[in-house]
Tab-separated table of C-alpha atoms and ligand atoms in Angstrom:
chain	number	residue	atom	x	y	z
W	1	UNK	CA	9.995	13.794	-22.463
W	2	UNK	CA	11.703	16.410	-20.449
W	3	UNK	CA	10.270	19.108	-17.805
W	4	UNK	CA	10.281	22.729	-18.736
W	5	UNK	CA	12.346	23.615	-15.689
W	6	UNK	CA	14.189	26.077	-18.021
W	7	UNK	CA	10.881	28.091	-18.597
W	8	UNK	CA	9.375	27.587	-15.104
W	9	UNK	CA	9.653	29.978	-12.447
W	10	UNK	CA	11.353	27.936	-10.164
W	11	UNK	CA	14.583	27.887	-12.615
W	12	UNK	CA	15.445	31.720	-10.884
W	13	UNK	CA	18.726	30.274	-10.699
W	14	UNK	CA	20.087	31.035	-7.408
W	15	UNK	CA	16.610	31.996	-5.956
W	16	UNK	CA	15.660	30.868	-2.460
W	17	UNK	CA	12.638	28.644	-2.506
W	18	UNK	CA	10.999	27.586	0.114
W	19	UNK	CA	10.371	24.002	0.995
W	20	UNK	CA	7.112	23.476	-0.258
W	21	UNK	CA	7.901	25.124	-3.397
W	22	UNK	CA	10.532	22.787	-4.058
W	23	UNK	CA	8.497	20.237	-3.452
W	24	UNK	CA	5.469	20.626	-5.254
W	25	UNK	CA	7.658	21.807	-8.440
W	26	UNK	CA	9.000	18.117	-8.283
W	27	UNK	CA	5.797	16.538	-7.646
W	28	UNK	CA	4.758	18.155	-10.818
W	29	UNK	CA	7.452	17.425	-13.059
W	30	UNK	CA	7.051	13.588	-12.208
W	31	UNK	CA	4.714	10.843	-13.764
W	32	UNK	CA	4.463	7.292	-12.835
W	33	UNK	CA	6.864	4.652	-14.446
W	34	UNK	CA	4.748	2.453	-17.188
W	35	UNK	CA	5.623	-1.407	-16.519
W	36	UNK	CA	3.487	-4.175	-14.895
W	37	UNK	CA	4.928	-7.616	-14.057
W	38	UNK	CA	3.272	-10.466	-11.926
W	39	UNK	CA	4.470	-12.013	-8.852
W	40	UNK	CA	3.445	-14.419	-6.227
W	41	UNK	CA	2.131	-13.593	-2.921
W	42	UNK	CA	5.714	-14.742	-1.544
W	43	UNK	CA	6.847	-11.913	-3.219
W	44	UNK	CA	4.323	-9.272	-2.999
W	45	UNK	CA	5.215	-7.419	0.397
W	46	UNK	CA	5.909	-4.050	-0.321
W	47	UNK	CA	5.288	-3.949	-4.018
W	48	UNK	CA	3.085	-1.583	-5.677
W	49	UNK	CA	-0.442	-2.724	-6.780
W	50	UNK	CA	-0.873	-1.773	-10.654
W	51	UNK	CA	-4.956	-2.374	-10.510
W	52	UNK	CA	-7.584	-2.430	-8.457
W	53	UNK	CA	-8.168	-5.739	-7.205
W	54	UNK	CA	-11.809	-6.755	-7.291
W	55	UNK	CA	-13.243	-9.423	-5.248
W	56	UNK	CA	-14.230	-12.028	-7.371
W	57	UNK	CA	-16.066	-14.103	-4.300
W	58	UNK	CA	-17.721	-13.014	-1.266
W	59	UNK	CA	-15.307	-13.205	2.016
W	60	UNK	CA	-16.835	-15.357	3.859
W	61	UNK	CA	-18.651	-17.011	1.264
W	62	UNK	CA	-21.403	-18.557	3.992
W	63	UNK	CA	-22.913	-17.137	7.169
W	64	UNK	CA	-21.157	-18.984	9.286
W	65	UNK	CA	-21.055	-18.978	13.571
W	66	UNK	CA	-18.439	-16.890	15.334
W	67	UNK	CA	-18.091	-18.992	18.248
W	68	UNK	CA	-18.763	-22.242	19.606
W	69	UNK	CA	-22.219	-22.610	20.924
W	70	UNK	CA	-25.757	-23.390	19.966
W	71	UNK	CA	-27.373	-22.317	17.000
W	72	UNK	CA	-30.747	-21.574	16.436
W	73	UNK	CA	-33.430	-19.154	15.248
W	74	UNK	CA	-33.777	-15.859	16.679
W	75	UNK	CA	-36.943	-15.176	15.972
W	76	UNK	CA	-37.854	-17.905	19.029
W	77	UNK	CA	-36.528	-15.258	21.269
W	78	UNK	CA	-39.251	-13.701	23.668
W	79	UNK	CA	-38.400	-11.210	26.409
W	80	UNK	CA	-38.498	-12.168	29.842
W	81	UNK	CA	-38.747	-15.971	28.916
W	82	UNK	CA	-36.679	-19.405	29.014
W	83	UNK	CA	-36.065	-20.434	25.269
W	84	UNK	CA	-36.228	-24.730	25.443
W	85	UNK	CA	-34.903	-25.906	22.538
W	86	UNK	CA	-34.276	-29.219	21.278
W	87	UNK	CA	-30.954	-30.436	20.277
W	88	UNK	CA	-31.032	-31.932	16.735
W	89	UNK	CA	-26.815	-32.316	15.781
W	90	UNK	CA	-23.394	-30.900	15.857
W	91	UNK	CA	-22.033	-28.948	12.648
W	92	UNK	CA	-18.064	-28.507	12.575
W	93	UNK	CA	-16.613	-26.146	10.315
W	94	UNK	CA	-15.988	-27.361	7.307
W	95	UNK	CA	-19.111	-29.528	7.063
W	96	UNK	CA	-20.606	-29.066	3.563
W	97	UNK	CA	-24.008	-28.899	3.896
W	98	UNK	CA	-25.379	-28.277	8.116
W	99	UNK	CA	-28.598	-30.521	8.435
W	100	UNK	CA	-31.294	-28.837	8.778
W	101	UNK	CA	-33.139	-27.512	11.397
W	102	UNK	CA	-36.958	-27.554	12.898
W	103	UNK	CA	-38.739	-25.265	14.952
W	104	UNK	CA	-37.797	-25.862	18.377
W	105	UNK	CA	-34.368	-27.510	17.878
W	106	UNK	CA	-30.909	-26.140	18.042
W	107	UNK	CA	-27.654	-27.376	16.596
W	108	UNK	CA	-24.455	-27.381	18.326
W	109	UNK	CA	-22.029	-25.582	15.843
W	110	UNK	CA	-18.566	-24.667	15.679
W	111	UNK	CA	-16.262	-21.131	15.306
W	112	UNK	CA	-16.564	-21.211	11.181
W	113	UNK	CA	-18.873	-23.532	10.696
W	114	UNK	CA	-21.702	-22.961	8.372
W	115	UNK	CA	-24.943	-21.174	10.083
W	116	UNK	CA	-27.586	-23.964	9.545
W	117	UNK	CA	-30.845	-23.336	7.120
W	118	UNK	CA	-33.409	-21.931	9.669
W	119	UNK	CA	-30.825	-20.670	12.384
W	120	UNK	CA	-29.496	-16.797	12.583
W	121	UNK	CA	-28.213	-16.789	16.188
W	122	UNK	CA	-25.341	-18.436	18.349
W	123	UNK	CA	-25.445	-18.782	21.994
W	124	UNK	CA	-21.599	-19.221	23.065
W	125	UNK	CA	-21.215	-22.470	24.949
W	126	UNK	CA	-20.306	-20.735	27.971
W	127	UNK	CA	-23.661	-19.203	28.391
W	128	UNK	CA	-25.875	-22.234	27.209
W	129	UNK	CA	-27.520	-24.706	30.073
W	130	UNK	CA	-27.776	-28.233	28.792
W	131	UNK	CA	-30.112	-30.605	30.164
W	132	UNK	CA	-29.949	-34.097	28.237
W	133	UNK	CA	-30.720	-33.593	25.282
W	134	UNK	CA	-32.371	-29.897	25.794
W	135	UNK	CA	-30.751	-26.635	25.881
W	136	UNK	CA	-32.118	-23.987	27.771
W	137	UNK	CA	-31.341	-20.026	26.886
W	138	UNK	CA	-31.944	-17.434	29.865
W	139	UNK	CA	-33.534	-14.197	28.820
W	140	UNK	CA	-31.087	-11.311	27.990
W	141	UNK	CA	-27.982	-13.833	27.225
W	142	UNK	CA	-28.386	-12.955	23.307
W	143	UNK	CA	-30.545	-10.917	20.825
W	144	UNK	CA	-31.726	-12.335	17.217
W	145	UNK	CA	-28.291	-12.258	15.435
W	146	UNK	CA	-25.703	-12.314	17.964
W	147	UNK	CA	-22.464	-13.672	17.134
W	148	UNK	CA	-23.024	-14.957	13.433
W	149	UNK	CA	-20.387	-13.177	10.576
W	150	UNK	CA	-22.689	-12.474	7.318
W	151	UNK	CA	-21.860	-13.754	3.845
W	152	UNK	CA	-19.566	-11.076	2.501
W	153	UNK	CA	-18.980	-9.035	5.637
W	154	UNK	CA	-15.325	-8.708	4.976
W	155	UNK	CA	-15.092	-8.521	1.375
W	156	UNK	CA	-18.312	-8.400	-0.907
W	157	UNK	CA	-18.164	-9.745	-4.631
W	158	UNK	CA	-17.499	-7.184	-6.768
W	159	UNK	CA	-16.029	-4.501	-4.510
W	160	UNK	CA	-12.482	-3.239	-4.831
W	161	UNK	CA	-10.437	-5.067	-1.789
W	162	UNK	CA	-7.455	-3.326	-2.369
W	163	UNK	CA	-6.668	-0.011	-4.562
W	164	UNK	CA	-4.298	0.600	-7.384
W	165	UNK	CA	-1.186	2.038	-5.884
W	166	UNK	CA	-1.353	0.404	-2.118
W	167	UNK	CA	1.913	-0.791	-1.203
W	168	UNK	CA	1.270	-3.657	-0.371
W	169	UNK	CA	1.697	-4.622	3.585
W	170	UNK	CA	1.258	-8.304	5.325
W	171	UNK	CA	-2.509	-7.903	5.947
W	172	UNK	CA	-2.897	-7.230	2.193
W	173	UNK	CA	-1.262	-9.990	1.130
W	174	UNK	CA	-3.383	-12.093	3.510
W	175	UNK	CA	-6.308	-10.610	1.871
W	176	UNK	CA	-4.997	-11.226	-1.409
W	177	UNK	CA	-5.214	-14.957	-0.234
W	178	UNK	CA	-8.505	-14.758	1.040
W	179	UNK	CA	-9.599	-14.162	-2.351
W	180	UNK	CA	-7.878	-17.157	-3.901
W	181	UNK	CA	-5.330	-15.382	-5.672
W	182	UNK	CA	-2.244	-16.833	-5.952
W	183	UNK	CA	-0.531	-14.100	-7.167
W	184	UNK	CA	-0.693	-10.128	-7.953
W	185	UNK	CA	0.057	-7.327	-10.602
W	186	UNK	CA	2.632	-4.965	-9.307
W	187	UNK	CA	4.354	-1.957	-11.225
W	188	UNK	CA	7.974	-2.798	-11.837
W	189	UNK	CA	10.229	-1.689	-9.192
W	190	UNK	CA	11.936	1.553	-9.596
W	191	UNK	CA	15.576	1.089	-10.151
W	192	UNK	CA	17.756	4.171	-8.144
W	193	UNK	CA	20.910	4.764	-9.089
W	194	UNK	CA	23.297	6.368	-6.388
W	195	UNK	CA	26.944	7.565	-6.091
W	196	UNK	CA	29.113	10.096	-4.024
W	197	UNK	CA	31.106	12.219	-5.474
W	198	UNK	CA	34.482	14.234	-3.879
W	199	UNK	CA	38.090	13.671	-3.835
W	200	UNK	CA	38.433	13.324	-0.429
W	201	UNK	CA	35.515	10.163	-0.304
W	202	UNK	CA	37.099	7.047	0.716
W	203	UNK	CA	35.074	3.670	0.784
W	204	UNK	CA	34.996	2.189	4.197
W	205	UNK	CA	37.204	-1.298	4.237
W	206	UNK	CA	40.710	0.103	4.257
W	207	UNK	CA	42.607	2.467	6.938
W	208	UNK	CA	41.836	6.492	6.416
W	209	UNK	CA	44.287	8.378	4.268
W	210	UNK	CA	45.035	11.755	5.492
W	211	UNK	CA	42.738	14.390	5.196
W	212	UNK	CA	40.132	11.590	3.855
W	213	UNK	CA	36.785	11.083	5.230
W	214	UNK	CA	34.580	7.972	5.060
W	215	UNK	CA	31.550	7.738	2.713
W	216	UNK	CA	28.236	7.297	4.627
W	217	UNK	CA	25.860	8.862	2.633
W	218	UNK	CA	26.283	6.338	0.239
W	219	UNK	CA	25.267	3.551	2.462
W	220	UNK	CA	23.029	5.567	4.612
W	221	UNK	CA	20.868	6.645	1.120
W	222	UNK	CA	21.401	2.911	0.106
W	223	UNK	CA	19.765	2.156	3.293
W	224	UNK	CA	17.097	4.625	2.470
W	225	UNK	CA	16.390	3.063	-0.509
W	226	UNK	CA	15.788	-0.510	0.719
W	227	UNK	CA	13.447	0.848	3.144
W	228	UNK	CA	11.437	2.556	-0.177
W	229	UNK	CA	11.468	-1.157	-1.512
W	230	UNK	CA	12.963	0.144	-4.919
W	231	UNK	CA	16.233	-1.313	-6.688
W	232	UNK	CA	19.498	0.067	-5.894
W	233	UNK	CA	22.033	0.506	-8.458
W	234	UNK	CA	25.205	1.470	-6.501
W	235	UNK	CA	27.913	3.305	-8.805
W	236	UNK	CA	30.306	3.804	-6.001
W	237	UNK	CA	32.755	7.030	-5.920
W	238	UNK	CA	33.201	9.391	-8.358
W	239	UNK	CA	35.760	11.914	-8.493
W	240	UNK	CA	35.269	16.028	-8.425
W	241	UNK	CA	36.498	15.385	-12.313
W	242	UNK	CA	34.666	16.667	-15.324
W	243	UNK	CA	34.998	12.617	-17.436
W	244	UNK	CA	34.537	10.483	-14.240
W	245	UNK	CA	31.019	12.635	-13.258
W	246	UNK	CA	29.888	12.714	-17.143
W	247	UNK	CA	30.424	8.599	-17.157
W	248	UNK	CA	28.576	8.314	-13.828
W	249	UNK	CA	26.130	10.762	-15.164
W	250	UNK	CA	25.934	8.720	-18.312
W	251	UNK	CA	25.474	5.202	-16.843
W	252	UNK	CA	22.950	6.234	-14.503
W	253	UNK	CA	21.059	7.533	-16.713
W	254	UNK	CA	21.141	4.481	-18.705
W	255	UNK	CA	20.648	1.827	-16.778
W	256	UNK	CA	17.954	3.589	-13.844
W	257	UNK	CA	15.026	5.564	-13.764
W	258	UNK	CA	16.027	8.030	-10.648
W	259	UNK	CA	19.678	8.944	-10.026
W	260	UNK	CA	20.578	10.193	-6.441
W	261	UNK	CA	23.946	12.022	-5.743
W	262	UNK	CA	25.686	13.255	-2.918
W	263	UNK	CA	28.871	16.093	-2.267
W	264	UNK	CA	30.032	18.609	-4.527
W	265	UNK	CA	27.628	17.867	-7.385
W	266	UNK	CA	24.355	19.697	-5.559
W	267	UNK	CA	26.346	22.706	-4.855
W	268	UNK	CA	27.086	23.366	-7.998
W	269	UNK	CA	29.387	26.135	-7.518
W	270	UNK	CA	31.822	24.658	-9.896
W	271	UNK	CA	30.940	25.614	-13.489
W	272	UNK	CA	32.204	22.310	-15.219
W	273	UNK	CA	29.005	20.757	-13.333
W	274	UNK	CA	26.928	22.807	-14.227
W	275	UNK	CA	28.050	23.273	-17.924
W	276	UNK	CA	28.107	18.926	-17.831
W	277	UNK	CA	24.390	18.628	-16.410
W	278	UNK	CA	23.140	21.526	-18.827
W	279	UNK	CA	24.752	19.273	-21.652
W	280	UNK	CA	23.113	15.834	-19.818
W	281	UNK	CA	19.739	17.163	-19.739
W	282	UNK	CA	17.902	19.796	-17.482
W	283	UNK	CA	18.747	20.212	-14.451
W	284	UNK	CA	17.487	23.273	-12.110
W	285	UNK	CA	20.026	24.050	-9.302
W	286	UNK	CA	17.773	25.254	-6.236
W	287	UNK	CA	18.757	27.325	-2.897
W	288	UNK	CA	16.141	25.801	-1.109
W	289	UNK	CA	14.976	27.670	2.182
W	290	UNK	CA	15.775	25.291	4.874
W	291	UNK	CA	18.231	24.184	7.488
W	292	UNK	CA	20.268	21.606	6.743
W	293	UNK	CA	19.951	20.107	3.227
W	294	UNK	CA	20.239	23.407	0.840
W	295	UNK	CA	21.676	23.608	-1.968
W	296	UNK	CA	19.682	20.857	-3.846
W	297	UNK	CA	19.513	19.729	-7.716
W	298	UNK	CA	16.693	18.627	-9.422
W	299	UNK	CA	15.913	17.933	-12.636
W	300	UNK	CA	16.172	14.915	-15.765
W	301	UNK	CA	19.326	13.370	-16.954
W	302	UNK	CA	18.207	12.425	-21.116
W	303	UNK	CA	18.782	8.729	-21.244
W	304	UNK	CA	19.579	7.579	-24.833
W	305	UNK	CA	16.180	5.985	-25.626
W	306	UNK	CA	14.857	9.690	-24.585
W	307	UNK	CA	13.679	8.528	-21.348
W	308	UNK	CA	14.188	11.006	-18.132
W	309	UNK	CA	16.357	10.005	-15.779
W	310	UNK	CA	15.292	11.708	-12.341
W	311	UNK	CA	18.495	13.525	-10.712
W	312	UNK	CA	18.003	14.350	-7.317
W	313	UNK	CA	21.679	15.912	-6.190
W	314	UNK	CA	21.681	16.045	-2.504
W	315	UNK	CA	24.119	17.981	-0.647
W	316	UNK	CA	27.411	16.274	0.955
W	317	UNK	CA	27.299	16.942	4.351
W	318	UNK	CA	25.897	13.572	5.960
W	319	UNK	CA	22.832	14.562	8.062
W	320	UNK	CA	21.538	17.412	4.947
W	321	UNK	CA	22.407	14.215	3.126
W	322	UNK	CA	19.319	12.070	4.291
W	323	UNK	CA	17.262	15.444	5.716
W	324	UNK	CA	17.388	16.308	1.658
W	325	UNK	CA	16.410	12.574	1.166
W	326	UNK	CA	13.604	12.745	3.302
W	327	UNK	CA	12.471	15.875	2.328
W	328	UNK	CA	12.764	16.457	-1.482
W	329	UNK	CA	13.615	12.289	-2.723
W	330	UNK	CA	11.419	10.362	-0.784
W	331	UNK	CA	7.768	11.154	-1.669
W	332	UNK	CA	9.239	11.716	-5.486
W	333	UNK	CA	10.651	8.495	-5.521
W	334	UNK	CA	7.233	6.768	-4.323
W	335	UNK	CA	5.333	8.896	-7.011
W	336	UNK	CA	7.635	7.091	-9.753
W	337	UNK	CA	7.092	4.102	-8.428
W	338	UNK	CA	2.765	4.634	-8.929
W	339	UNK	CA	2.573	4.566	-5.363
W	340	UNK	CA	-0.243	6.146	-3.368
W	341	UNK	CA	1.200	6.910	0.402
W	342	UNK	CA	-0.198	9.451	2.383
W	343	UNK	CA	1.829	12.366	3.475
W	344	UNK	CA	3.886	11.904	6.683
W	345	UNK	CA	1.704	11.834	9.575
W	346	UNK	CA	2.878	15.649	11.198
W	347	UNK	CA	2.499	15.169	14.754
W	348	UNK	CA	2.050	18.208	17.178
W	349	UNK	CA	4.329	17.408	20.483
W	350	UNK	CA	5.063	20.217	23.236
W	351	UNK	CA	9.072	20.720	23.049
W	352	UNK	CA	11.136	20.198	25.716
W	353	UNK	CA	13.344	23.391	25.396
W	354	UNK	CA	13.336	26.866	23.399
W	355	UNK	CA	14.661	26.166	19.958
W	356	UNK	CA	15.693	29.169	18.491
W	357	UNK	CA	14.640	29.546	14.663
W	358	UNK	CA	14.301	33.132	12.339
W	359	UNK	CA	11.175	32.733	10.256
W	360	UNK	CA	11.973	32.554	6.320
W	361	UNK	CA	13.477	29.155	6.196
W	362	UNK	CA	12.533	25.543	7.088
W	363	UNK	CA	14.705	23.732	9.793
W	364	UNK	CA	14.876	19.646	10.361
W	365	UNK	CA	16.042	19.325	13.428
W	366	UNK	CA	17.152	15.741	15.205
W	367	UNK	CA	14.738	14.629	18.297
W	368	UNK	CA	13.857	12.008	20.455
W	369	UNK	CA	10.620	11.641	21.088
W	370	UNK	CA	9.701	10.410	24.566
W	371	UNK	CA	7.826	10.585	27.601
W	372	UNK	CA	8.470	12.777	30.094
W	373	UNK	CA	8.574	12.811	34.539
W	374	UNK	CA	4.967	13.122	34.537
W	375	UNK	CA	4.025	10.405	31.563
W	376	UNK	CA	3.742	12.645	28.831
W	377	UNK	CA	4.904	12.801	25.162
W	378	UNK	CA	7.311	15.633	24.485
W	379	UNK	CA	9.754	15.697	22.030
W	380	UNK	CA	13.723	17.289	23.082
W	381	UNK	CA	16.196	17.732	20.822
W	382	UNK	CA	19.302	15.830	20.088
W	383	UNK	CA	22.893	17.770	21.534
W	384	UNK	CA	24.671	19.125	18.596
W	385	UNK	CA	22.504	19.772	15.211
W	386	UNK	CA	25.220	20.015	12.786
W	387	UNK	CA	24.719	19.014	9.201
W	388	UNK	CA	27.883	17.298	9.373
W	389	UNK	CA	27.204	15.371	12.636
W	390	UNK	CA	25.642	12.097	11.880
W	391	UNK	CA	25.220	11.000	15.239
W	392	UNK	CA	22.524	13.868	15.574
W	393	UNK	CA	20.770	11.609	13.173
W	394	UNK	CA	21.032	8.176	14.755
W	395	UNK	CA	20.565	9.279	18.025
W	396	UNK	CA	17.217	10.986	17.050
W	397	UNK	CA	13.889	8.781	16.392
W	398	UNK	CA	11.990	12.002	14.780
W	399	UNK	CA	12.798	14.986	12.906
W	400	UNK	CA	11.328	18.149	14.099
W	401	UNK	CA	9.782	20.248	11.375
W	402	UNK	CA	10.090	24.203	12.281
W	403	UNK	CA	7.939	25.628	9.507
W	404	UNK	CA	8.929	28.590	6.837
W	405	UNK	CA	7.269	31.079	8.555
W	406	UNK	CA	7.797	30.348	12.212
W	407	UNK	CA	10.614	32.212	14.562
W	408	UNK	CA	11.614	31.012	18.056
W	409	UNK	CA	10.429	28.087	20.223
W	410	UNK	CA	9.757	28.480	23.568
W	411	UNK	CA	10.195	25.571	26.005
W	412	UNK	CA	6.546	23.537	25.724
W	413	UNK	CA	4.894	25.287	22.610
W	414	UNK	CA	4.222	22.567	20.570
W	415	UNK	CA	6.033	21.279	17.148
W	416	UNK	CA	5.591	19.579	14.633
W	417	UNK	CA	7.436	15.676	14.591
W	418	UNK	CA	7.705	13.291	11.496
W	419	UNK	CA	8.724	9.679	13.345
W	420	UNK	CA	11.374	8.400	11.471
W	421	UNK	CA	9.440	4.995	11.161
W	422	UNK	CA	6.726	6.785	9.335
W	423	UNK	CA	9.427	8.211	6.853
W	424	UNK	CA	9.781	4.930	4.914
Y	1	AMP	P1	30.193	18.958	-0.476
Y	1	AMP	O1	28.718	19.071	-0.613
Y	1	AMP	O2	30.823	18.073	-1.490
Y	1	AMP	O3	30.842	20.308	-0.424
Y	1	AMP	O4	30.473	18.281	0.923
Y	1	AMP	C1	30.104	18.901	2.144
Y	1	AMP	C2	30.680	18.153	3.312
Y	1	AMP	O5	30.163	16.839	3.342
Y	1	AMP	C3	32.187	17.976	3.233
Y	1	AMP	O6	32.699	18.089	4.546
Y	1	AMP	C4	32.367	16.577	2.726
Y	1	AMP	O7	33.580	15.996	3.127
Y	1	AMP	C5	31.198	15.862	3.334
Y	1	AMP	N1	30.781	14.748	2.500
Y	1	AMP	C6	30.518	14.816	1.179
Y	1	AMP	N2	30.189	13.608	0.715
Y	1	AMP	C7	30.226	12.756	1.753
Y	1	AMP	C8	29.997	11.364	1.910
Y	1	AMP	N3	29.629	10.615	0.859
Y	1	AMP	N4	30.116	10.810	3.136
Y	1	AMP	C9	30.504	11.587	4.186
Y	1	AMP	N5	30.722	12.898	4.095
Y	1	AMP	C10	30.611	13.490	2.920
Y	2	MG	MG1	32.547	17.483	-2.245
């Protein structure tokens, strides 16, 4: 299966698209990967749910109390008046089967315990008056009802507990538990390939040559990656030459669903690239509208079988490196993988100082999100915004989004933040 880039609109060649074009071109050229596998709850965090999960039980499976105290029944309550009732026993949670109760008697009872046959109400100990054997409940303390969890209040039988496509977090696994299930369907994890390309690329380790520069979108888009919970398959370096890019092209392809470059590649400015993709599958090479992160690549590498390979080619300089990432890669990546995450939450935050921005193009820009003299949350900008200059990046907890269509900022007008701990 390949996309009909070639016939779409968005294959203008060396058109300008905007952002959002970009993206929803991608989001419709991708399906979800095909593959289920089990695994235990130990290993469940983060995966992908392949099914619904139906509850199979009721959670809790009893009324039961929801504090220690008295149980009794409610419908003894009468306004204004002293309720005297007789103490007939102590259940514990746990207990199998509460003894019953009488009119007129209560039952001392546990947090969890079962609610007693004939009892609907707990008075919490604190509030209850004991008098030998009696206990006495003040008008007013509690109303028919109070303080008992229902059969089935968190989960009923038969409802979905958790939806196909949740990634699963540490309160669904828990919940997974609660069922009784010992383990969970997940989709197979996407596997990413990922290399750099350009001559000058040196991995980290040994001293600089001259006129060499370290790789760090590598490891920063590894990094990335983990955070996505899919499988990294990390080709290393490739060389601006014609055989070294068609191998890497080749084994990613092979051996991963989603193939991420960085450098030269995306810019695709030199023909042998471009003649090498259009031979590997198709590939659309995009001037996407935005500051930093254009140009981009997208489209499918053919693996043998005849399986896509995704290729996302995302520019070289470092920060348009990850921006790209965040931007174009990220929600794709997640839609492989069956996943069903909401968009990033785009939070509206007065700016600290004029920005200045020309409508007709997207800009990331690096912030920090923070409070400012008088308690409030403002968002400033990071110092220097190059798309070479990492530090913008790691210095910055948010990325402020200045829309397509706006122009200048002035100091205070509010923008629009994604937190960087919501991009994952
Ligand atoms: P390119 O897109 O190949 O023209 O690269 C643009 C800029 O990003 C150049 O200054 C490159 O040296 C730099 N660059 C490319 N790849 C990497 C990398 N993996 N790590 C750090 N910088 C890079
Ligand atoms: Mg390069």
């Amino acid at each position: 299966m390949s996309i009909p880039l070639a016939e779409s609109p968005l294959a203008a060649g060396d058109r300008s698209l905007s952002v959002a074009a970009a993206r929803a071109a991608i989001a419709a050229a991708l399906r979800p990967l095909a593959g289920v596998e089990t695994v235990p709850l130990a290993a469940a965090l983060g995966r992908v749910l392949a099914a619904d999960v139906v509850s199979a039980i009721d959670v809790p499976a009893h009324d039961n109390s929801a504090m220690d105290g008295y149980a009794f029944d409610g419908a003894a309550l009468a306004a204004g008046a002293v309720l005297d009732l007789q103490l007939a026993g102590t259940v514990h949670a746990g207990d199998a089967s509460p003894p019953a109760v009488a009119s007129g008697q209560a039952l001392r009872i546990m947090t969890g315990a079962v609610m007693p046959a004939g009892c609907d109400t707990v008075l919490p100990q604190e509030l209850a008056q004991l008098d030998g054997g009696r206990l006495r409940v003040a008008p007013g303390l509690v109303s028919a009802g109070d303080n008992r969890r229902r059969r089935g209040e968190d989960l009923a039988r038969g409802s979905v507990a958790l939806a196909a496509g949740r990634v699963l977090r540490p309160a669904d696994v828990g919940l997974l538990a609660s069922l009784g299930s010992v383990s969970v369907a997940v989709r197979r994890r996407l596997r990413v390939a990922l290399f750099s390309t350009g001559n000058e690329i040196q991995s980290p380790g040994a001293p600089l040559a001259p006129g060499g520069v370290y790789d760090s979108n590598r490891h920063s888009l590894a990094a990335a990656l983990q955070r996505l919970g899919v499988e990294v398959l990390d080709l290393g370096l490739v060389r601006d030459d014609p055989a070294a890019l068609r191998l890497a092209f080749e084994r990613a392809a092979a051996e991963a669903d989603a193939v991420l470059t960085s450098g030269g590649v995306s810019v695709g400015e030199a023909d042998h690239t471009r003649r090498l993709l259009a031979e590997l599958g198709e590939v659309a090479f995009w001037k996407v509208a935005m500051r930093p992160g254009r140009p981009f690549a997208f489209g499918s590498l053919r693996a043998r079988d005849g399986r896509p390979a995704w290729l996302f080619a995302l520019p070289g300089n470092p920060v348009a490196a990850l921006v790209a990432f965040y931007v174009f890669a990220r929600d794709a990546l997640l839609q492989l993988a069956g996943a069903d995450v909401p968009p990033l939450p785009a939070l509206p935050l007065p700016c600290a100082g004029a920005i200045r921005k020309r409508p007709g193009r997207t800009e990331f820009q690096r912030g920090i999100v923070e409070r400012d003299a008088g308690g409030r949350w403002q968002v400033r900008l990071t110092g220097e915004q190059g798309a070479g200059i990492l530090r913008s990046m790691s210095e910055a907890n948010a990325l402020v989004v200045l829309e397509h269509d706006r122009g200048p900022v002035a100091a205070g007008e509010p923008v629009t933040v994604w937190l960087f701990d919501g991009l994952v």
